[in-house]
Amino acid sequence: MATFVLVHGAFHGAWCWVKVVPALASRGHRAVAFDLPGQGDDRTPIAACSLDGNARRIAEVVAGAGEAVVLVGHSLGGISIAAAAELAPEWLARLVFLTAFLPRDGDSIASLYGPEAIRRPSGPSDYQRSADGLSYWPKPEAVVRLCYNGTPEAEIAYALPRLRPQPFAVQKAAVRLSAERYGRVPRAYVECLDDNAVSLDLQRDMVAKSPCEPVVSLPTDHSPFFSAPALLAETLAALV
């Protein structure tokens, strides 16, 4: 039996793993999902949210598992699990980047997207910004197009009212990673072939610059926890 710690991406919370946790349990594994600061049911003020805060929260969860865990990060959760691995590599058996941002030292979400249009499938018109400028969130039609293009209508209806604003501070922060700590943790990448949010070109470019072993492909949209939860659980279990 392995323990999986599941880290959500932008706008989401622990709730997005609702079908994956029991699917992993049915395969004999334990899975833990939780909310990052300011996301899901966590009420940390947006002004207090940061990449460092995400990393500390993740490190607390993995240290509390009592054994080395498989740490899975989805989308923006990729940079958060990388930062956590720098803090607590001794508690990690493997990192799994699920159609996630895969950073090198000094990268941020903003720098990984880069200026090329192919890396930015969305534009400013797809999002709304808070009055204080500290957070943003996608318009419903945009999030369906970008994240849920292969997701059943029932899951879309479940997800949309649960989405929360994402702190800009997390997106802009540069992560500090070392070969001695982050670099010692084995990492795998699960690419999603029909992803409209993190393009396949971007996924593969990040892996080319920061190799992972293995690299596994899923024929899904950006949200396989909704569009193919059993397949995702099977894929994760095979990485143990």
PDB file of C-alpha atoms in Angstrom:
ATOM      1  CA  MET A   1       0.000   0.000   0.000  1.00  0.00           C
ATOM      2  CA  ALA A   2       1.208   3.496  -0.841  1.00  0.00           C
ATOM      3  CA  THR A   3       0.052   6.833   0.496  1.00  0.00           C
ATOM      4  CA  PHE A   4      -0.805   9.473  -2.094  1.00  0.00           C
ATOM      5  CA  VAL A   5      -1.053  13.145  -1.195  1.00  0.00           C
ATOM      6  CA  LEU A   6      -3.107  14.986  -3.818  1.00  0.00           C
ATOM      7  CA  VAL A   7      -2.546  18.693  -4.426  1.00  0.00           C
ATOM      8  CA  HIS A   8      -5.065  20.658  -6.467  1.00  0.00           C
ATOM      9  CA  GLY A   9      -4.350  23.458  -8.901  1.00  0.00           C
ATOM     10  CA  ALA A  10      -5.635  27.012  -9.307  1.00  0.00           C
ATOM     11  CA  PHE A  11      -9.231  27.854  -8.337  1.00  0.00           C
ATOM     12  CA  HIS A  12      -9.899  24.301  -7.098  1.00  0.00           C
ATOM     13  CA  GLY A  13      -9.762  22.568  -3.726  1.00  0.00           C
ATOM     14  CA  ALA A  14      -9.638  19.112  -2.199  1.00  0.00           C
ATOM     15  CA  TRP A  15     -13.122  18.621  -3.626  1.00  0.00           C
ATOM     16  CA  CYS A  16     -11.761  18.029  -7.144  1.00  0.00           C
ATOM     17  CA  TRP A  17     -10.272  14.685  -6.020  1.00  0.00           C
ATOM     18  CA  VAL A  18     -13.623  13.378  -4.758  1.00  0.00           C
ATOM     19  CA  LYS A  19     -13.668  10.454  -7.224  1.00  0.00           C
ATOM     20  CA  VAL A  20      -9.940   9.726  -7.214  1.00  0.00           C
ATOM     21  CA  VAL A  21      -9.575   9.173  -3.457  1.00  0.00           C
ATOM     22  CA  PRO A  22     -12.013   6.208  -3.361  1.00  0.00           C
ATOM     23  CA  ALA A  23     -10.668   4.905  -6.675  1.00  0.00           C
ATOM     24  CA  LEU A  24      -7.183   4.708  -5.164  1.00  0.00           C
ATOM     25  CA  ALA A  25      -8.603   3.152  -1.992  1.00  0.00           C
ATOM     26  CA  SER A  26     -10.263   0.435  -4.064  1.00  0.00           C
ATOM     27  CA  ARG A  27      -6.796  -0.381  -5.401  1.00  0.00           C
ATOM     28  CA  GLY A  28      -5.389  -0.768  -1.896  1.00  0.00           C
ATOM     29  CA  HIS A  29      -3.862   2.682  -1.462  1.00  0.00           C
ATOM     30  CA  ARG A  30      -4.449   5.549   0.921  1.00  0.00           C
ATOM     31  CA  ALA A  31      -5.067   9.013  -0.516  1.00  0.00           C
ATOM     32  CA  VAL A  32      -5.137  12.361   1.244  1.00  0.00           C
ATOM     33  CA  ALA A  33      -6.567  15.499  -0.361  1.00  0.00           C
ATOM     34  CA  PHE A  34      -6.584  18.905   1.312  1.00  0.00           C
ATOM     35  CA  ASP A  35      -7.063  22.590   0.570  1.00  0.00           C
ATOM     36  CA  LEU A  36      -4.175  24.927  -0.113  1.00  0.00           C
ATOM     37  CA  PRO A  37      -4.292  28.286   1.690  1.00  0.00           C
ATOM     38  CA  GLY A  38      -7.136  30.457   0.459  1.00  0.00           C
ATOM     39  CA  GLN A  39      -8.642  27.678  -1.656  1.00  0.00           C
ATOM     40  CA  GLY A  40     -11.537  25.273  -1.168  1.00  0.00           C
ATOM     41  CA  ASP A  41     -12.834  25.601   2.395  1.00  0.00           C
ATOM     42  CA  ASP A  42      -9.630  27.197   3.697  1.00  0.00           C
ATOM     43  CA  ARG A  43     -10.250  30.780   4.763  1.00  0.00           C
ATOM     44  CA  THR A  44      -6.703  32.142   4.721  1.00  0.00           C
ATOM     45  CA  PRO A  45      -7.036  35.732   3.441  1.00  0.00           C
ATOM     46  CA  ILE A  46      -5.903  36.153  -0.150  1.00  0.00           C
ATOM     47  CA  ALA A  47      -3.418  38.812   0.972  1.00  0.00           C
ATOM     48  CA  ALA A  48      -1.708  36.202   3.174  1.00  0.00           C
ATOM     49  CA  CYS A  49      -1.410  33.529   0.461  1.00  0.00           C
ATOM     50  CA  SER A  50       1.958  32.764  -1.124  1.00  0.00           C
ATOM     51  CA  LEU A  51       3.940  30.024  -2.818  1.00  0.00           C
ATOM     52  CA  ASP A  52       5.941  29.597   0.392  1.00  0.00           C
ATOM     53  CA  GLY A  53       2.684  29.195   2.290  1.00  0.00           C
ATOM     54  CA  ASN A  54       1.553  26.502  -0.143  1.00  0.00           C
ATOM     55  CA  ALA A  55       4.868  24.692   0.281  1.00  0.00           C
ATOM     56  CA  ARG A  56       4.665  24.803   4.069  1.00  0.00           C
ATOM     57  CA  ARG A  57       1.090  23.509   4.066  1.00  0.00           C
ATOM     58  CA  ILE A  58       2.047  20.601   1.791  1.00  0.00           C
ATOM     59  CA  ALA A  59       5.146  19.808   3.862  1.00  0.00           C
ATOM     60  CA  GLU A  60       3.004  19.659   7.006  1.00  0.00           C
ATOM     61  CA  VAL A  61       0.609  17.214   5.370  1.00  0.00           C
ATOM     62  CA  VAL A  62       3.297  14.896   4.002  1.00  0.00           C
ATOM     63  CA  ALA A  63       5.220  14.914   7.295  1.00  0.00           C
ATOM     64  CA  GLY A  64       2.023  13.944   9.086  1.00  0.00           C
ATOM     65  CA  ALA A  65       1.511  10.888   6.886  1.00  0.00           C
ATOM     66  CA  GLY A  66       4.069   8.894   8.860  1.00  0.00           C
ATOM     67  CA  GLU A  67       5.774   7.461   5.786  1.00  0.00           C
ATOM     68  CA  ALA A  68       7.278   8.581   2.489  1.00  0.00           C
ATOM     69  CA  VAL A  69       4.414   9.532   0.183  1.00  0.00           C
ATOM     70  CA  VAL A  70       3.703   9.890  -3.503  1.00  0.00           C
ATOM     71  CA  LEU A  71       3.033  13.608  -3.885  1.00  0.00           C
ATOM     72  CA  VAL A  72       0.793  14.488  -6.837  1.00  0.00           C
ATOM     73  CA  GLY A  73       0.390  18.048  -8.084  1.00  0.00           C
ATOM     74  CA  HIS A  74      -2.156  19.103 -10.697  1.00  0.00           C
ATOM     75  CA  SER A  75      -1.632  22.152 -12.913  1.00  0.00           C
ATOM     76  CA  LEU A  76      -0.492  25.084 -10.745  1.00  0.00           C
ATOM     77  CA  GLY A  77      -0.040  22.517  -7.973  1.00  0.00           C
ATOM     78  CA  GLY A  78       3.118  21.427  -9.780  1.00  0.00           C
ATOM     79  CA  ILE A  79       5.146  24.431  -8.668  1.00  0.00           C
ATOM     80  CA  SER A  80       3.732  24.030  -5.160  1.00  0.00           C
ATOM     81  CA  ILE A  81       4.815  20.391  -4.841  1.00  0.00           C
ATOM     82  CA  ALA A  82       8.257  21.285  -6.184  1.00  0.00           C
ATOM     83  CA  ALA A  83       8.609  23.956  -3.500  1.00  0.00           C
ATOM     84  CA  ALA A  84       7.426  21.474  -0.870  1.00  0.00           C
ATOM     85  CA  ALA A  85       9.966  18.901  -2.058  1.00  0.00           C
ATOM     86  CA  GLU A  86      12.712  21.438  -1.432  1.00  0.00           C
ATOM     87  CA  LEU A  87      11.463  21.750   2.161  1.00  0.00           C
ATOM     88  CA  ALA A  88      10.825  18.088   2.976  1.00  0.00           C
ATOM     89  CA  PRO A  89      12.438  15.661   0.507  1.00  0.00           C
ATOM     90  CA  GLU A  90      12.850  13.050   3.228  1.00  0.00           C
ATOM     91  CA  TRP A  91       9.084  12.491   3.294  1.00  0.00           C
ATOM     92  CA  LEU A  92       8.714  11.910  -0.440  1.00  0.00           C
ATOM     93  CA  ALA A  93       8.931   8.655  -2.383  1.00  0.00           C
ATOM     94  CA  ARG A  94       8.046  10.316  -5.692  1.00  0.00           C
ATOM     95  CA  LEU A  95       6.663  13.487  -7.207  1.00  0.00           C
ATOM     96  CA  VAL A  96       3.977  13.181  -9.875  1.00  0.00           C
ATOM     97  CA  PHE A  97       3.265  16.209 -12.054  1.00  0.00           C
ATOM     98  CA  LEU A  98      -0.248  15.832 -13.470  1.00  0.00           C
ATOM     99  CA  THR A  99      -0.471  18.083 -16.539  1.00  0.00           C
ATOM    100  CA  ALA A 100       1.313  20.420 -14.176  1.00  0.00           C
ATOM    101  CA  PHE A 101       3.801  23.239 -14.235  1.00  0.00           C
ATOM    102  CA  LEU A 102       7.211  21.604 -13.920  1.00  0.00           C
ATOM    103  CA  PRO A 103       9.711  24.225 -12.759  1.00  0.00           C
ATOM    104  CA  ARG A 104      13.432  24.564 -12.646  1.00  0.00           C
ATOM    105  CA  ASP A 105      15.198  26.720 -10.093  1.00  0.00           C
ATOM    106  CA  GLY A 106      14.062  30.322 -10.454  1.00  0.00           C
ATOM    107  CA  ASP A 107      10.953  29.577 -12.517  1.00  0.00           C
ATOM    108  CA  SER A 108       7.503  30.955 -11.814  1.00  0.00           C
ATOM    109  CA  ILE A 109       4.141  30.147 -13.352  1.00  0.00           C
ATOM    110  CA  ALA A 110       4.385  33.396 -15.286  1.00  0.00           C
ATOM    111  CA  SER A 111       7.835  32.579 -16.669  1.00  0.00           C
ATOM    112  CA  LEU A 112       6.869  29.018 -17.598  1.00  0.00           C
ATOM    113  CA  TYR A 113       3.967  30.289 -19.682  1.00  0.00           C
ATOM    114  CA  GLY A 114       6.284  32.652 -21.513  1.00  0.00           C
ATOM    115  CA  PRO A 115       5.285  35.134 -24.205  1.00  0.00           C
ATOM    116  CA  GLU A 116       4.433  32.657 -26.962  1.00  0.00           C
ATOM    117  CA  ALA A 117       0.742  32.489 -27.809  1.00  0.00           C
ATOM    118  CA  ILE A 118       0.866  28.689 -28.036  1.00  0.00           C
ATOM    119  CA  ARG A 119       1.692  28.608 -24.325  1.00  0.00           C
ATOM    120  CA  ARG A 120      -1.213  30.892 -23.471  1.00  0.00           C
ATOM    121  CA  PRO A 121      -4.451  29.272 -24.626  1.00  0.00           C
ATOM    122  CA  SER A 122      -6.362  31.804 -22.560  1.00  0.00           C
ATOM    123  CA  GLY A 123      -6.317  35.585 -22.536  1.00  0.00           C
ATOM    124  CA  PRO A 124      -7.249  38.448 -20.199  1.00  0.00           C
ATOM    125  CA  SER A 125     -10.842  38.418 -21.438  1.00  0.00           C
ATOM    126  CA  ASP A 126     -11.272  34.908 -20.000  1.00  0.00           C
ATOM    127  CA  TYR A 127     -10.747  36.089 -16.419  1.00  0.00           C
ATOM    128  CA  GLN A 128     -12.034  38.520 -13.852  1.00  0.00           C
ATOM    129  CA  ARG A 129      -9.783  40.360 -11.408  1.00  0.00           C
ATOM    130  CA  SER A 130     -10.590  41.351  -7.842  1.00  0.00           C
ATOM    131  CA  ALA A 131     -10.968  45.051  -7.062  1.00  0.00           C
ATOM    132  CA  ASP A 132      -7.819  44.989  -4.911  1.00  0.00           C
ATOM    133  CA  GLY A 133      -5.810  43.325  -7.694  1.00  0.00           C
ATOM    134  CA  LEU A 134      -4.722  40.422  -5.484  1.00  0.00           C
ATOM    135  CA  SER A 135      -6.626  37.596  -7.166  1.00  0.00           C
ATOM    136  CA  TYR A 136      -8.360  36.462 -10.331  1.00  0.00           C
ATOM    137  CA  TRP A 137     -10.762  33.760 -11.460  1.00  0.00           C
ATOM    138  CA  PRO A 138     -12.028  32.394 -14.783  1.00  0.00           C
ATOM    139  CA  LYS A 139     -15.369  33.198 -16.315  1.00  0.00           C
ATOM    140  CA  PRO A 140     -17.607  30.087 -16.408  1.00  0.00           C
ATOM    141  CA  GLU A 141     -17.532  29.729 -20.188  1.00  0.00           C
ATOM    142  CA  ALA A 142     -13.736  30.035 -20.161  1.00  0.00           C
ATOM    143  CA  VAL A 143     -13.133  27.415 -17.492  1.00  0.00           C
ATOM    144  CA  VAL A 144     -15.368  24.956 -19.346  1.00  0.00           C
ATOM    145  CA  ARG A 145     -13.443  25.540 -22.572  1.00  0.00           C
ATOM    146  CA  LEU A 146     -10.014  25.422 -20.950  1.00  0.00           C
ATOM    147  CA  CYS A 147     -10.344  22.861 -18.169  1.00  0.00           C
ATOM    148  CA  TYR A 148     -13.503  20.824 -18.677  1.00  0.00           C
ATOM    149  CA  ASN A 149     -13.711  20.287 -22.450  1.00  0.00           C
ATOM    150  CA  GLY A 150     -13.926  16.515 -21.917  1.00  0.00           C
ATOM    151  CA  THR A 151     -15.720  16.560 -18.574  1.00  0.00           C
ATOM    152  CA  PRO A 152     -19.318  15.307 -18.156  1.00  0.00           C
ATOM    153  CA  GLU A 153     -21.978  17.952 -17.572  1.00  0.00           C
ATOM    154  CA  ALA A 154     -22.742  16.655 -14.065  1.00  0.00           C
ATOM    155  CA  GLU A 155     -19.152  17.161 -12.969  1.00  0.00           C
ATOM    156  CA  ILE A 156     -19.059  20.628 -14.530  1.00  0.00           C
ATOM    157  CA  ALA A 157     -22.191  21.537 -12.578  1.00  0.00           C
ATOM    158  CA  TYR A 158     -20.504  20.222  -9.422  1.00  0.00           C
ATOM    159  CA  ALA A 159     -17.288  22.167 -10.022  1.00  0.00           C
ATOM    160  CA  LEU A 160     -18.375  25.621 -11.178  1.00  0.00           C
ATOM    161  CA  PRO A 161     -19.913  26.875  -7.906  1.00  0.00           C
ATOM    162  CA  ARG A 162     -16.912  25.594  -5.934  1.00  0.00           C
ATOM    163  CA  LEU A 163     -14.207  27.488  -7.815  1.00  0.00           C
ATOM    164  CA  ARG A 164     -12.493  30.252  -5.832  1.00  0.00           C
ATOM    165  CA  PRO A 165     -10.239  33.181  -6.733  1.00  0.00           C
ATOM    166  CA  GLN A 166      -6.555  32.364  -7.200  1.00  0.00           C
ATOM    167  CA  PRO A 167      -3.938  34.598  -5.527  1.00  0.00           C
ATOM    168  CA  PHE A 168      -1.703  36.361  -8.047  1.00  0.00           C
ATOM    169  CA  ALA A 169       1.171  36.077  -5.547  1.00  0.00           C
ATOM    170  CA  VAL A 170       1.426  32.320  -6.086  1.00  0.00           C
ATOM    171  CA  GLN A 171       1.516  32.715  -9.856  1.00  0.00           C
ATOM    172  CA  LYS A 172       4.228  35.379  -9.795  1.00  0.00           C
ATOM    173  CA  ALA A 173       6.588  33.875  -7.196  1.00  0.00           C
ATOM    174  CA  ALA A 174       9.855  32.289  -8.320  1.00  0.00           C
ATOM    175  CA  VAL A 175      10.600  28.890  -6.788  1.00  0.00           C
ATOM    176  CA  ARG A 176      14.019  28.074  -5.349  1.00  0.00           C
ATOM    177  CA  LEU A 177      15.114  24.484  -5.981  1.00  0.00           C
ATOM    178  CA  SER A 178      18.383  22.659  -5.327  1.00  0.00           C
ATOM    179  CA  ALA A 179      19.823  19.446  -6.730  1.00  0.00           C
ATOM    180  CA  GLU A 180      20.574  18.292  -3.187  1.00  0.00           C
ATOM    181  CA  ARG A 181      16.961  18.464  -1.980  1.00  0.00           C
ATOM    182  CA  TYR A 182      14.329  18.788  -4.716  1.00  0.00           C
ATOM    183  CA  GLY A 183      16.619  17.084  -7.197  1.00  0.00           C
ATOM    184  CA  ARG A 184      16.965  13.913  -5.159  1.00  0.00           C
ATOM    185  CA  VAL A 185      13.244  13.065  -5.320  1.00  0.00           C
ATOM    186  CA  PRO A 186      12.216  10.868  -8.291  1.00  0.00           C
ATOM    187  CA  ARG A 187       9.632  12.565 -10.481  1.00  0.00           C
ATOM    188  CA  ALA A 188       7.105  11.353 -13.034  1.00  0.00           C
ATOM    189  CA  TYR A 189       4.948  13.317 -15.448  1.00  0.00           C
ATOM    190  CA  VAL A 190       1.389  12.528 -16.545  1.00  0.00           C
ATOM    191  CA  GLU A 191       0.577  14.473 -19.691  1.00  0.00           C
ATOM    192  CA  CYS A 192      -2.984  15.073 -20.844  1.00  0.00           C
ATOM    193  CA  LEU A 193      -3.334  15.004 -24.602  1.00  0.00           C
ATOM    194  CA  ASP A 194      -6.506  17.100 -24.971  1.00  0.00           C
ATOM    195  CA  ASP A 195      -5.586  19.799 -22.458  1.00  0.00           C
ATOM    196  CA  ASN A 196      -6.732  23.303 -23.391  1.00  0.00           C
ATOM    197  CA  ALA A 197      -5.314  24.954 -20.251  1.00  0.00           C
ATOM    198  CA  VAL A 198      -1.717  23.695 -20.173  1.00  0.00           C
ATOM    199  CA  SER A 199      -1.035  22.902 -23.807  1.00  0.00           C
ATOM    200  CA  LEU A 200       0.591  19.625 -24.771  1.00  0.00           C
ATOM    201  CA  ASP A 201       3.427  21.594 -26.363  1.00  0.00           C
ATOM    202  CA  LEU A 202       4.067  23.351 -23.076  1.00  0.00           C
ATOM    203  CA  GLN A 203       3.855  20.111 -21.098  1.00  0.00           C
ATOM    204  CA  ARG A 204       6.419  18.458 -23.350  1.00  0.00           C
ATOM    205  CA  ASP A 205       8.682  21.493 -23.422  1.00  0.00           C
ATOM    206  CA  MET A 206       8.828  21.518 -19.620  1.00  0.00           C
ATOM    207  CA  VAL A 207       9.609  17.792 -19.504  1.00  0.00           C
ATOM    208  CA  ALA A 208      12.351  18.224 -22.113  1.00  0.00           C
ATOM    209  CA  LYS A 209      13.976  20.851 -19.895  1.00  0.00           C
ATOM    210  CA  SER A 210      13.400  18.978 -16.627  1.00  0.00           C
ATOM    211  CA  PRO A 211      13.283  15.256 -17.463  1.00  0.00           C
ATOM    212  CA  CYS A 212      10.888  12.929 -15.669  1.00  0.00           C
ATOM    213  CA  GLU A 213      10.751   9.147 -15.627  1.00  0.00           C
ATOM    214  CA  PRO A 214       8.330   7.815 -16.580  1.00  0.00           C
ATOM    215  CA  VAL A 215       6.194  10.093 -18.731  1.00  0.00           C
ATOM    216  CA  VAL A 216       2.669   8.723 -19.119  1.00  0.00           C
ATOM    217  CA  SER A 217      -0.026   9.982 -21.508  1.00  0.00           C
ATOM    218  CA  LEU A 218      -3.748  10.213 -20.800  1.00  0.00           C
ATOM    219  CA  PRO A 219      -6.294  10.909 -23.583  1.00  0.00           C
ATOM    220  CA  THR A 220      -8.088  13.505 -21.462  1.00  0.00           C
ATOM    221  CA  ASP A 221      -8.744  17.166 -20.924  1.00  0.00           C
ATOM    222  CA  HIS A 222      -7.078  19.234 -18.194  1.00  0.00           C
ATOM    223  CA  SER A 223      -9.225  17.610 -15.500  1.00  0.00           C
ATOM    224  CA  PRO A 224      -8.849  13.813 -15.581  1.00  0.00           C
ATOM    225  CA  PHE A 225     -10.028  13.650 -11.961  1.00  0.00           C
ATOM    226  CA  PHE A 226     -13.463  14.412 -13.456  1.00  0.00           C
ATOM    227  CA  SER A 227     -13.243  13.145 -17.028  1.00  0.00           C
ATOM    228  CA  ALA A 228     -11.452   9.831 -16.308  1.00  0.00           C
ATOM    229  CA  PRO A 229     -11.070   9.278 -12.541  1.00  0.00           C
ATOM    230  CA  ALA A 230     -10.700   5.493 -12.739  1.00  0.00           C
ATOM    231  CA  LEU A 231      -8.052   5.753 -15.444  1.00  0.00           C
ATOM    232  CA  LEU A 232      -6.232   8.422 -13.454  1.00  0.00           C
ATOM    233  CA  ALA A 233      -6.267   6.278 -10.310  1.00  0.00           C
ATOM    234  CA  GLU A 234      -5.001   3.288 -12.282  1.00  0.00           C
ATOM    235  CA  THR A 235      -2.235   5.433 -13.771  1.00  0.00           C
ATOM    236  CA  LEU A 236      -1.162   6.784 -10.387  1.00  0.00           C
ATOM    237  CA  ALA A 237      -1.222   3.335  -8.791  1.00  0.00           C
ATOM    238  CA  ALA A 238       1.037   2.016 -11.551  1.00  0.00           C
ATOM    239  CA  LEU A 239       3.692   4.572 -10.574  1.00  0.00           C
ATOM    240  CA  VAL A 240       4.205   3.039  -7.125  1.00  0.00           C
TER     241      VAL A 240
END
